[in-house]
Tab-separated table of C-alpha atoms in Angstrom:
chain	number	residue	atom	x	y	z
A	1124	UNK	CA	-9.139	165.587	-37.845
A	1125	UNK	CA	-7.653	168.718	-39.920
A	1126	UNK	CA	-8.394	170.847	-36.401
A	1127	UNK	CA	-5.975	168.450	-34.483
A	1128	UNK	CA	-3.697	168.460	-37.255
A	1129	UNK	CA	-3.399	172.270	-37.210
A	1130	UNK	CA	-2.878	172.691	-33.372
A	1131	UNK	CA	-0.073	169.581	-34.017
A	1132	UNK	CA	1.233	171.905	-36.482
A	1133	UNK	CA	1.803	175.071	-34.514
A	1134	UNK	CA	3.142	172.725	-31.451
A	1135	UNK	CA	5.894	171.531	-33.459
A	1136	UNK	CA	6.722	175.356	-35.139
A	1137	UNK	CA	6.435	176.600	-31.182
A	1138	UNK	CA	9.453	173.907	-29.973
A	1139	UNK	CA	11.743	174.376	-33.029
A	1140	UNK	CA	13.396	177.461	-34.920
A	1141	UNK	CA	11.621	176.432	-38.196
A	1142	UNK	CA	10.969	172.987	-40.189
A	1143	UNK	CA	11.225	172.069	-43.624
A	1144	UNK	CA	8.046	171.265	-45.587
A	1145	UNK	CA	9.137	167.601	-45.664
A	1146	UNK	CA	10.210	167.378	-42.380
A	1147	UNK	CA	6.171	168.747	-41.487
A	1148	UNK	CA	4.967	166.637	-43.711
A	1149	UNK	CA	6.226	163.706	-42.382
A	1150	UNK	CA	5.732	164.403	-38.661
A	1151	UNK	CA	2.343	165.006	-39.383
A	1152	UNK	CA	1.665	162.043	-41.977
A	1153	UNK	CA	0.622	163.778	-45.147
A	1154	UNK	CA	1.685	165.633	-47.981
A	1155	UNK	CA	3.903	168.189	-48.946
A	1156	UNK	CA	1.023	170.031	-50.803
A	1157	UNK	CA	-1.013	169.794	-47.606
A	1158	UNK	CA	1.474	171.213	-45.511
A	1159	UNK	CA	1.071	174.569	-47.960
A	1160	UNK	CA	-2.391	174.379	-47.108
A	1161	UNK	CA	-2.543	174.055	-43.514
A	1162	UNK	CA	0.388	177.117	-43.161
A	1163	UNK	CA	-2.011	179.586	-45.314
A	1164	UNK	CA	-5.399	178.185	-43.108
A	1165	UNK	CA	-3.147	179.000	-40.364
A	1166	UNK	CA	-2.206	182.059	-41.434
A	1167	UNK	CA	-5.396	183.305	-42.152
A	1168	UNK	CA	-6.445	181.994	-38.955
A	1169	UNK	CA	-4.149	184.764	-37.433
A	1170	UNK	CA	-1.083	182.647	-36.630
A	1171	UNK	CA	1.749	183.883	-37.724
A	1172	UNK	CA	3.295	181.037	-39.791
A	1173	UNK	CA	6.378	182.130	-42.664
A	1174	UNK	CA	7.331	180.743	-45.071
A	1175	UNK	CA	11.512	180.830	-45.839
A	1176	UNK	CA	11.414	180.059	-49.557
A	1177	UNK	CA	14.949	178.482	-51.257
A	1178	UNK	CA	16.272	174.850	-50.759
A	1179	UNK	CA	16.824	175.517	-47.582
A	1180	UNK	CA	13.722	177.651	-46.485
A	1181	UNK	CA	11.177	176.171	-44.429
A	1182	UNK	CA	8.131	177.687	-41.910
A	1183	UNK	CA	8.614	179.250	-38.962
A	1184	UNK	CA	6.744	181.373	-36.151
A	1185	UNK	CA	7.496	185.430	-36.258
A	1186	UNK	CA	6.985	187.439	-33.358
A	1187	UNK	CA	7.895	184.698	-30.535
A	1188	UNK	CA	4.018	183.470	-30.995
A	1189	UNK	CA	3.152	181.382	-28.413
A	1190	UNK	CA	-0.107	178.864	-28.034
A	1191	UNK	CA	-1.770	178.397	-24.387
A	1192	UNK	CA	-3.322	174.700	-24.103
A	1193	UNK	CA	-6.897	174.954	-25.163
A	1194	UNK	CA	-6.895	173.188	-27.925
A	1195	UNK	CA	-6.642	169.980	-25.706
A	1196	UNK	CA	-9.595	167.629	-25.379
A	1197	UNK	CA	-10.503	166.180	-22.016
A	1198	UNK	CA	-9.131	162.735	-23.410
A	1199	UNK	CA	-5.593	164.485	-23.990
A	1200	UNK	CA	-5.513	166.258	-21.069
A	1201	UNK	CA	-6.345	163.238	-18.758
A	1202	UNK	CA	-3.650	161.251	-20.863
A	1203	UNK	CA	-1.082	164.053	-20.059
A	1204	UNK	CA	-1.507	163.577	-16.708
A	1205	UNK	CA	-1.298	159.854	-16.898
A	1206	UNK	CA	2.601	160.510	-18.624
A	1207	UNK	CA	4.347	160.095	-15.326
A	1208	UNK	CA	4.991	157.457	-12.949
A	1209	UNK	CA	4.975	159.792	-9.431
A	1210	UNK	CA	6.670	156.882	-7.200
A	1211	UNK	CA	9.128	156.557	-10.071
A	1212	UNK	CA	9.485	160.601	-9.784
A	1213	UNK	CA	9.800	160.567	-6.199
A	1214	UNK	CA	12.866	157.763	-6.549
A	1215	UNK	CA	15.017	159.992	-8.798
A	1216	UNK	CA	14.401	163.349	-6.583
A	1217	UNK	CA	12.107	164.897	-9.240
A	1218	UNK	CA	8.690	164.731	-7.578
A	1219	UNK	CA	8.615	168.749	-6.820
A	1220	UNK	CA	9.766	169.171	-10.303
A	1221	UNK	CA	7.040	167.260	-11.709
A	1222	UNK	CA	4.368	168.793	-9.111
A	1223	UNK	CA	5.181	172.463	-10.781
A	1224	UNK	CA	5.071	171.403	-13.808
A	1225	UNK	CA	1.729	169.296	-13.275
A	1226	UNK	CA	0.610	173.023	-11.650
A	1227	UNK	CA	1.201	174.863	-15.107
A	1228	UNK	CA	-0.270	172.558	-17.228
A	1229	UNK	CA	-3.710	173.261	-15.199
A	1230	UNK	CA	-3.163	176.863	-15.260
A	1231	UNK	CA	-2.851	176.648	-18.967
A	1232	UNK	CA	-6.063	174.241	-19.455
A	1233	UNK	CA	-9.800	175.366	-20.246
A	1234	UNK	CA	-11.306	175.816	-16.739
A	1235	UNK	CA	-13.469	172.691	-17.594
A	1236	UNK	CA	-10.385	171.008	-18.034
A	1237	UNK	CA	-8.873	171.141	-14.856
A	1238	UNK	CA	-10.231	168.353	-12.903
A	1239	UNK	CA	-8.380	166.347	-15.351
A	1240	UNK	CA	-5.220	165.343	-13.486
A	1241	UNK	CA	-8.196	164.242	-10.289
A	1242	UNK	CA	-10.434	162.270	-12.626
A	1243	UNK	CA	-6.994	160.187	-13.998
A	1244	UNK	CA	-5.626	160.147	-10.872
A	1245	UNK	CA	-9.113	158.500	-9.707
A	1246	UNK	CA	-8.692	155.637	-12.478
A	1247	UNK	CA	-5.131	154.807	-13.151
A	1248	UNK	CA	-2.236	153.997	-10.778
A	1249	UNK	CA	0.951	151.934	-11.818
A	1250	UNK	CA	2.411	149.982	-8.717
A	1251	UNK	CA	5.420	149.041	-10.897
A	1252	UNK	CA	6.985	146.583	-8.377
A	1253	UNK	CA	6.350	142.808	-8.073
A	1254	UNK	CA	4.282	141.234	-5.959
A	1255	UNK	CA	6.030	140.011	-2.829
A	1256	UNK	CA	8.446	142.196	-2.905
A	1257	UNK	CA	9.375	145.495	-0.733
A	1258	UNK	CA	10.153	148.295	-3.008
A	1259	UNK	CA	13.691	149.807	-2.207
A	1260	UNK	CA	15.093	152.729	-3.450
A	1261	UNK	CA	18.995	152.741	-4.223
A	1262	UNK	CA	21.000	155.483	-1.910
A	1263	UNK	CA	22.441	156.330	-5.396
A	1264	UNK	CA	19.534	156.737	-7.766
A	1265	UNK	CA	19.001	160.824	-7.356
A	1266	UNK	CA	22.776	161.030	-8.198
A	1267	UNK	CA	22.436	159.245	-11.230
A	1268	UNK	CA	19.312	160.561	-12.524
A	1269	UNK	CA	20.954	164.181	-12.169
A	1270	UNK	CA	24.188	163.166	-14.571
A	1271	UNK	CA	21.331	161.544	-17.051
A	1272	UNK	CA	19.522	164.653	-17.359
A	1273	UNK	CA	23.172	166.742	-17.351
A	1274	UNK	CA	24.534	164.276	-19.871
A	1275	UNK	CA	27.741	164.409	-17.339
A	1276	UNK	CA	29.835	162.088	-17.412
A	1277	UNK	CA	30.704	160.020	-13.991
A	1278	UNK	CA	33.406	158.192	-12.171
A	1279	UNK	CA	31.201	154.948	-11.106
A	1280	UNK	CA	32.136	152.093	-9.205
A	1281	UNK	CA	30.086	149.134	-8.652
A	1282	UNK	CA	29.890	145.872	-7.713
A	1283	UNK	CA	30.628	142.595	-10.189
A	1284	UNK	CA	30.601	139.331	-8.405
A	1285	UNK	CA	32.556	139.488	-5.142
A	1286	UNK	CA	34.660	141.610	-6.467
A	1287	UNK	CA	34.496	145.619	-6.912
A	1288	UNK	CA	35.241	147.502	-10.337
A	1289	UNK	CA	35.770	151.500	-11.328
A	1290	UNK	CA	34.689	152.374	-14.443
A	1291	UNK	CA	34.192	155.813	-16.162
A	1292	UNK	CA	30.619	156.502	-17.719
A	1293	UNK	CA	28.464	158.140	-19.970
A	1294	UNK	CA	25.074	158.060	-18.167
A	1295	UNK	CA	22.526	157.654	-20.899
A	1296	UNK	CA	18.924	156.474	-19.502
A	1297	UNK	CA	17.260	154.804	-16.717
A	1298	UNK	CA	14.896	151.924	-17.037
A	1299	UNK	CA	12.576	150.754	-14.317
A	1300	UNK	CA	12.020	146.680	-14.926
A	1301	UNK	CA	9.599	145.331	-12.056
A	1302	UNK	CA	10.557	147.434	-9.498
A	1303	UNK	CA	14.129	147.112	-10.109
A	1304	UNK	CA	16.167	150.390	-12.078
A	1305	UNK	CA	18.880	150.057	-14.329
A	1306	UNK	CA	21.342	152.119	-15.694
A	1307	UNK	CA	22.313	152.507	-19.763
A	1308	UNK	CA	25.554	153.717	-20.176
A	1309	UNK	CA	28.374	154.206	-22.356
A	1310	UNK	CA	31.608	153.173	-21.206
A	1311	UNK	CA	33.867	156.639	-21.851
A	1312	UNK	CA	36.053	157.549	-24.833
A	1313	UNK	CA	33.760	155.554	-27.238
A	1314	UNK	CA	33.384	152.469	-25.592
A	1315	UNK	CA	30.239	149.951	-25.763
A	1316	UNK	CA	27.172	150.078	-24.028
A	1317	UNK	CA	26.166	148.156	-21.170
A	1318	UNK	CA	23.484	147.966	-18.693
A	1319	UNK	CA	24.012	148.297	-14.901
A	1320	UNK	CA	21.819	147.320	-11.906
A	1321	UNK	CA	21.729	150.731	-9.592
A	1322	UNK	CA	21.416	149.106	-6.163
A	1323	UNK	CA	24.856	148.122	-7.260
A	1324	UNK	CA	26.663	151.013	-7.468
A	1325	UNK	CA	28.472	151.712	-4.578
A	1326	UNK	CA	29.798	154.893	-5.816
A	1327	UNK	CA	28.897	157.900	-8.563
A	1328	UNK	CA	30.933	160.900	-8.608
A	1329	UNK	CA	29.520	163.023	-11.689
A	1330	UNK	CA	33.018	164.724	-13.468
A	1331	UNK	CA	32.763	168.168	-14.961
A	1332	UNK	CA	32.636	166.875	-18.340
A	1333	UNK	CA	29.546	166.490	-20.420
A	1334	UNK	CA	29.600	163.923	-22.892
A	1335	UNK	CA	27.969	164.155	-26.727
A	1336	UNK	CA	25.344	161.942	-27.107
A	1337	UNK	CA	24.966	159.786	-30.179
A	1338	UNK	CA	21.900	160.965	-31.537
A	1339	UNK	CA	21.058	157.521	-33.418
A	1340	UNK	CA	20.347	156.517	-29.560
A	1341	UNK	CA	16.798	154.969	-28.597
A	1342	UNK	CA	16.353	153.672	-24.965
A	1343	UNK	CA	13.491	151.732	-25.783
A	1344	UNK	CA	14.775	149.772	-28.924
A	1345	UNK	CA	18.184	149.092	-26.794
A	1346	UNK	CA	16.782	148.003	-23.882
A	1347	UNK	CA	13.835	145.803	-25.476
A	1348	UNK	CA	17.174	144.229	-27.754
A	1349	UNK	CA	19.378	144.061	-24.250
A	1350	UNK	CA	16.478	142.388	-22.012
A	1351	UNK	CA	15.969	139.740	-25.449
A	1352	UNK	CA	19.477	139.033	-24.884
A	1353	UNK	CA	19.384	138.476	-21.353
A	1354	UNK	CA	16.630	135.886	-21.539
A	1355	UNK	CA	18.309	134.119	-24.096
A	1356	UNK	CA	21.433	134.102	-22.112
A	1357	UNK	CA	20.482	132.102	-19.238
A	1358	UNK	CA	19.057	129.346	-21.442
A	1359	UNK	CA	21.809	127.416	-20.994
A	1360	UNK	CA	20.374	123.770	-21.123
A	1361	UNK	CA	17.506	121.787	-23.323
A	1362	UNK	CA	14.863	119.314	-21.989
A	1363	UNK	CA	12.766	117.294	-24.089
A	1364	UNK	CA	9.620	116.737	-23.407
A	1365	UNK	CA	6.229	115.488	-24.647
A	1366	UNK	CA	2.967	117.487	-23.821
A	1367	UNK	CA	-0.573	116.963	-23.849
A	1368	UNK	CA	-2.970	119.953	-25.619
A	1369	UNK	CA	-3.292	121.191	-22.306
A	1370	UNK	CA	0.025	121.186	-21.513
A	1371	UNK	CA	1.153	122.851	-24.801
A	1372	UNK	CA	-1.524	125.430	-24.081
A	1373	UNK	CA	-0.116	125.594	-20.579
A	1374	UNK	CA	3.653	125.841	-21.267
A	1375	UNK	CA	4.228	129.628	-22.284
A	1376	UNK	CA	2.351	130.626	-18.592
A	1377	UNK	CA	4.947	127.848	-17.134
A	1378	UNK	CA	8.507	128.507	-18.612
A	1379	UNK	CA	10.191	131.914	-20.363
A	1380	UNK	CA	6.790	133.147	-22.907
A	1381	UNK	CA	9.260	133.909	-25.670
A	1382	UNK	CA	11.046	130.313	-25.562
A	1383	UNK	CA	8.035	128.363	-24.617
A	1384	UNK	CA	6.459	129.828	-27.586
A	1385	UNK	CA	9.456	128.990	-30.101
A	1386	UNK	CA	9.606	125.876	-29.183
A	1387	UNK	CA	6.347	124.970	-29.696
A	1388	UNK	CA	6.775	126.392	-32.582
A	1389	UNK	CA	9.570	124.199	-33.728
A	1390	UNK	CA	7.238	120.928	-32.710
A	1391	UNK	CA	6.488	118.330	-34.872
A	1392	UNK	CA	2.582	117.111	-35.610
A	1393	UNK	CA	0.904	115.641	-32.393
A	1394	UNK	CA	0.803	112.017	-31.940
A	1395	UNK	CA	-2.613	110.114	-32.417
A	1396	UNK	CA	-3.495	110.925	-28.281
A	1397	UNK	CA	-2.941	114.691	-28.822
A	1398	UNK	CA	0.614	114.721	-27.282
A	1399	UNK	CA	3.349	116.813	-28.980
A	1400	UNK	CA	7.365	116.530	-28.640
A	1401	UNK	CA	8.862	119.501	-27.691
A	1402	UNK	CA	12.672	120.514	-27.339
A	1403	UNK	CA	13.133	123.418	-24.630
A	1404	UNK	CA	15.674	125.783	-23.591
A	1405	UNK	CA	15.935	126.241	-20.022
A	1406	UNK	CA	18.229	127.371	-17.598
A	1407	UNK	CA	19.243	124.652	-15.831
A	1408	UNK	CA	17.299	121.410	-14.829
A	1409	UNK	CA	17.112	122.663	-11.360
A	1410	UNK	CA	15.030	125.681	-12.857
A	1411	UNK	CA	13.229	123.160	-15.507
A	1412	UNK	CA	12.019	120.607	-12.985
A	1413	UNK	CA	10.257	123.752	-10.881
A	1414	UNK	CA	8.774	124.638	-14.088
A	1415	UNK	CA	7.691	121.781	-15.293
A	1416	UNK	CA	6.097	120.587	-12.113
A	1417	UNK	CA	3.495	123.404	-12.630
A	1418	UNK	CA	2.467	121.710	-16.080
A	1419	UNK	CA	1.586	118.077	-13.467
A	1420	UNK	CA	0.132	115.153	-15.278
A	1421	UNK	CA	0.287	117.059	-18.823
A	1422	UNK	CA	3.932	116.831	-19.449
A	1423	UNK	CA	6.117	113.965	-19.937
A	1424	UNK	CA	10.153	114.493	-19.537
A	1425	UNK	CA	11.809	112.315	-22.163
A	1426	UNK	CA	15.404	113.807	-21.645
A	1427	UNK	CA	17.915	114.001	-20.090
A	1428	UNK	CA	17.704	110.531	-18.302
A	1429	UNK	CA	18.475	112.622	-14.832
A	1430	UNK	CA	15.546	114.799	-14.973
A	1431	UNK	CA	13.139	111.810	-15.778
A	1432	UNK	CA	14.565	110.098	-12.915
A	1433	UNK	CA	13.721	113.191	-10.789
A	1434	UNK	CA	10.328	113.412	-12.206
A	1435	UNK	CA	9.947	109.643	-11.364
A	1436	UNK	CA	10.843	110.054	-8.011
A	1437	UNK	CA	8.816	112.559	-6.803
A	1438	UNK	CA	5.587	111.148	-8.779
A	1439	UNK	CA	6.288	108.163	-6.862
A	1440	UNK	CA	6.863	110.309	-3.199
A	1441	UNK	CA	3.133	111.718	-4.581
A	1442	UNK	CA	1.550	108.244	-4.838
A	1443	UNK	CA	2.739	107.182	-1.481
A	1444	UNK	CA	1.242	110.346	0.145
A	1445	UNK	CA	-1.513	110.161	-2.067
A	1446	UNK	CA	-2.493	106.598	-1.939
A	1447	UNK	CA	-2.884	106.142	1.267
């Protein structure tokens, strides 16, 4: 445990000019006092930590040290290898990029190590688009990518509806969703941020100008709270509708997990036969009634009147084909 902590320790001294005790101690998860320790064990070790005493001192490395990769275990190096997503690579034009750097890594490993990216390879591969549906990569992906990593700011135009709109943008990360990417961006001069389907864009002309990026930015907590809002969004309508156990079990597999799960929920007790009342945000009854037919004799619509009458209809087109 201490071992790990110390290589962790050096790592983070080797990418920055120094750190603060506190700012060690809480990248690593322990104390202040510890921290002392681990610099002198280091030290003693023959690294050459310093220590910049004052309020505003911190540790450092002298000398430009630099640490080669052994201390990685097998488990770390395989999971290293597992980091990228090589079709995902390929898409935004850095697959030779990522095959040099793959290259160094093994150069720098333990020559027992350096199977590793073969024997991950060998047991993990993301195929990150749906099922039943051909993969295709947007003309304008590469271009993008480029101003993301440049933090350049680009002249975009895409299209919205039938209609097509210009916009100026601060390009700051790409998310892959089910084979689908997406742009987040900052609409120039301080504006909000939005997300943007890429196989939209029918232009990107990347400016000069490099834009400042808010540092209080995180892709992943922005796009898990944009991709909430989006689900909620197209729940436009409410059913109600009574279900058996099976069908309450059912339900979340059937309809959106998150509302399917709220609503049920939200439920009242279950009647004496095991049925429950549920009330449940869909996006349209069109949408609801292909749902719902997946749930079959364990759901009963209650409202509105049209969808029972739908319901009716068809369960009555089944028991003529059926009853034959």
């Amino acid at each position: 445990m201490r071992a790990a902590r110390l290589i962790k320790m050096v790592l983070l001294l080797q990418s920055r000019p120094s750190m603060t005790a506190a700012e060690l101690a809480r990248e690593l998860e322990v104390s202040e006092r510890t921290v002392t320790r681990d610099a002198q064990a280091l030290s003693e070790a023959g690294v050459p930590v310093y220590a910049d005493r004052g309020r505003i001192g911190g540790y450092r490395l002298v000398g430009g040290y630099r640490t080669r990769l052994t201390g990685l275990a097998r488990g770390e190096a395989e999971a290293l290898f597992l980091s990228g997503v090589p079709g995902a690579l390929r898409e935004m034009g850095l697959e030779d990029a990522a095959s040099a750097a793959r290259l160094k890594v093994s150069a720098a490993l333990l020559p027992s190590l350096r199977d590793a990216s073969r024997t991950a390879a060998q047991r993990f591969h993301l195929d990150a688009p749906n099922w039943f549906r051909e993969p295709v990569t947007p003309e304008l992906l590469p271009a993008v990518a480029d101003a993301v990593w440049d933090d350049r700011r680009v002249t975009a135009r895409y299209r919205r509806g039938e209609n097509e709109v210009g916009r100026e943008l601060d390009p700051y990360g790409l998310v892959l969703k089910a084979g689908v990417w997406y742009l987040c961006a900052r609409v120039a001069q301080g504006g909000s941020f939005r997300v943007y389907r890429i196989d939209r864009f029918t232009a990107v002309e990347p400016g000069e100008e490099r834009f400042e990026r808010a540092e209080d930015f995180d892709l992943p907590a922005f796009w898990e709270e944009r991709a909430e809002q989006f689900a909620r969004s197209i729940l436009r309508a409410e059913v109600v509708v009574r279900l058996s156990a099976e069908g309450a079990r059912r339900l979340p597999h059937a309809v959106d997990p998150l509302s399917g799960r709220e609503a049920l929920a939200r439920a009242g007790e279950p009647d004496e036969g095991g049925w429950v009342t549920v009330a449940l945000p869909v996006e349209s009854e069109e949408v609801a009634h292909t749902q719902l037919t997946a749930l079959g004799a364990e759901v009963e619509v209650l409202a509105p009147p049209s969808l029972r009458e739908r319901f009716a209809a068809e369960a009555a087109r089944l028991a003529g084909l059926y009853g034959r």
